[in-house]
PDB file of C-alpha atoms in Angstrom:
ATOM      1  CA  MET A   8     -18.717 -17.664 -19.945  1.00  0.00           C
ATOM      2  CA  ALA A   9     -16.495 -14.609 -19.897  1.00  0.00           C
ATOM      3  CA  LYS A  10     -15.819 -13.032 -16.523  1.00  0.00           C
ATOM      4  CA  LYS A  11     -16.930  -9.404 -16.188  1.00  0.00           C
ATOM      5  CA  LYS A  12     -14.297  -6.847 -15.128  1.00  0.00           C
ATOM      6  CA  ASP A  13     -15.275  -5.468 -11.747  1.00  0.00           C
ATOM      7  CA  ALA A  14     -14.927  -1.809 -10.872  1.00  0.00           C
ATOM      8  CA  ARG A  15     -13.661  -2.659  -7.358  1.00  0.00           C
ATOM      9  CA  VAL A  16     -10.248  -4.279  -7.069  1.00  0.00           C
ATOM     10  CA  THR A  17      -8.216  -5.338  -4.029  1.00  0.00           C
ATOM     11  CA  VAL A  18      -4.913  -3.481  -3.644  1.00  0.00           C
ATOM     12  CA  ILE A  19      -1.979  -3.723  -1.226  1.00  0.00           C
ATOM     13  CA  LEU A  20      -0.567  -0.551   0.336  1.00  0.00           C
ATOM     14  CA  GLU A  21       3.065  -0.586   1.492  1.00  0.00           C
ATOM     15  CA  CYS A  22       4.951   1.964   3.602  1.00  0.00           C
ATOM     16  CA  THR A  23       7.236   4.048   1.385  1.00  0.00           C
ATOM     17  CA  SER A  24       9.513   5.050   4.277  1.00  0.00           C
ATOM     18  CA  CYS A  25      10.252   1.464   5.396  1.00  0.00           C
ATOM     19  CA  ILE A  26      11.294   0.490   1.861  1.00  0.00           C
ATOM     20  CA  GLN A  27      13.908   3.269   1.742  1.00  0.00           C
ATOM     21  CA  HIS A  28      15.315   2.605   5.226  1.00  0.00           C
ATOM     22  CA  ASN A  29      15.480  -1.217   4.989  1.00  0.00           C
ATOM     23  CA  GLY A  30      18.363  -0.973   2.509  1.00  0.00           C
ATOM     24  CA  LEU A  31      20.516   0.922   5.028  1.00  0.00           C
ATOM     25  CA  LYS A  32      19.853  -1.235   8.103  1.00  0.00           C
ATOM     26  CA  LYS A  33      21.503  -4.604   8.581  1.00  0.00           C
ATOM     27  CA  VAL A  34      18.530  -5.964  10.606  1.00  0.00           C
ATOM     28  CA  SER A  35      15.205  -5.828   8.802  1.00  0.00           C
ATOM     29  CA  THR A  36      12.477  -4.561  11.135  1.00  0.00           C
ATOM     30  CA  GLY A  37       9.720  -5.252   8.608  1.00  0.00           C
ATOM     31  CA  ILE A  38       7.530  -3.458   6.126  1.00  0.00           C
ATOM     32  CA  SER A  39       4.059  -2.212   7.018  1.00  0.00           C
ATOM     33  CA  ARG A  40       1.363  -3.389   4.583  1.00  0.00           C
ATOM     34  CA  TYR A  41      -2.388  -2.781   4.432  1.00  0.00           C
ATOM     35  CA  ILE A  42      -4.995  -4.445   2.207  1.00  0.00           C
ATOM     36  CA  THR A  43      -7.854  -2.293   0.924  1.00  0.00           C
ATOM     37  CA  GLN A  44     -10.157  -1.867  -2.075  1.00  0.00           C
ATOM     38  CA  LYS A  45     -10.364   0.890  -4.654  1.00  0.00           C
ATOM     39  CA  ASN A  46     -12.751   1.754  -7.445  1.00  0.00           C
ATOM     40  CA  ARG A  47     -10.886   1.442 -10.727  1.00  0.00           C
ATOM     41  CA  HIS A  48     -13.152   3.970 -12.493  1.00  0.00           C
ATOM     42  CA  ASN A  49     -12.808   6.730  -9.865  1.00  0.00           C
ATOM     43  CA  THR A  50      -9.055   6.276  -9.171  1.00  0.00           C
ATOM     44  CA  PRO A  51      -7.293   4.888 -12.256  1.00  0.00           C
ATOM     45  CA  ASN A  52      -3.826   5.913 -11.019  1.00  0.00           C
ATOM     46  CA  ARG A  53      -1.956   4.418  -8.064  1.00  0.00           C
ATOM     47  CA  LEU A  54      -3.467   4.944  -4.623  1.00  0.00           C
ATOM     48  CA  GLU A  55      -1.504   6.663  -1.818  1.00  0.00           C
ATOM     49  CA  LEU A  56      -2.913   7.015   1.707  1.00  0.00           C
ATOM     50  CA  ARG A  57      -1.493   8.171   5.028  1.00  0.00           C
ATOM     51  CA  LYS A  58      -1.679   5.190   7.389  1.00  0.00           C
ATOM     52  CA  PHE A  59      -0.021   4.331  10.694  1.00  0.00           C
ATOM     53  CA  CYS A  60       3.238   2.393  10.320  1.00  0.00           C
ATOM     54  CA  PRO A  61       4.006   0.296  13.434  1.00  0.00           C
ATOM     55  CA  TYR A  62       7.688   0.042  12.434  1.00  0.00           C
ATOM     56  CA  CYS A  63       8.208   3.819  12.045  1.00  0.00           C
ATOM     57  CA  TYR A  64       5.827   4.593  14.976  1.00  0.00           C
ATOM     58  CA  LYS A  65       4.084   7.391  13.049  1.00  0.00           C
ATOM     59  CA  HIS A  66       1.704   8.075  10.184  1.00  0.00           C
ATOM     60  CA  MET A  67       3.497   7.655   6.845  1.00  0.00           C
ATOM     61  CA  ILE A  68       2.485   7.534   3.189  1.00  0.00           C
ATOM     62  CA  HIS A  69       1.562   4.037   2.039  1.00  0.00           C
ATOM     63  CA  GLY A  70       1.601   3.507  -1.725  1.00  0.00           C
ATOM     64  CA  GLU A  71      -0.063   0.876  -3.875  1.00  0.00           C
ATOM     65  CA  ILE A  72       2.148  -2.024  -5.015  1.00  0.00           C
ATOM     66  CA  LYS A  73       1.700  -4.739  -7.620  1.00  0.00           C
ATOM     67  CA  LYS A  74       0.495  -8.147  -6.540  1.00  0.00           C
TER      68      LYS A  74
END
């Protein structure tokens, strides 16, 4: 049987600020990541949300990454 494509998919959100600053630092502090779901029909483009980053100690933009 063929598997039906679901409207809801699981996505990973990653801090965009930590990615830029990790290249400059010699010691990697880490990258903040969140796991959430999105509706593929309502938001076909990449998801971006403001979430708290424990490494930057403030709310930053977290963008969707590929699995």
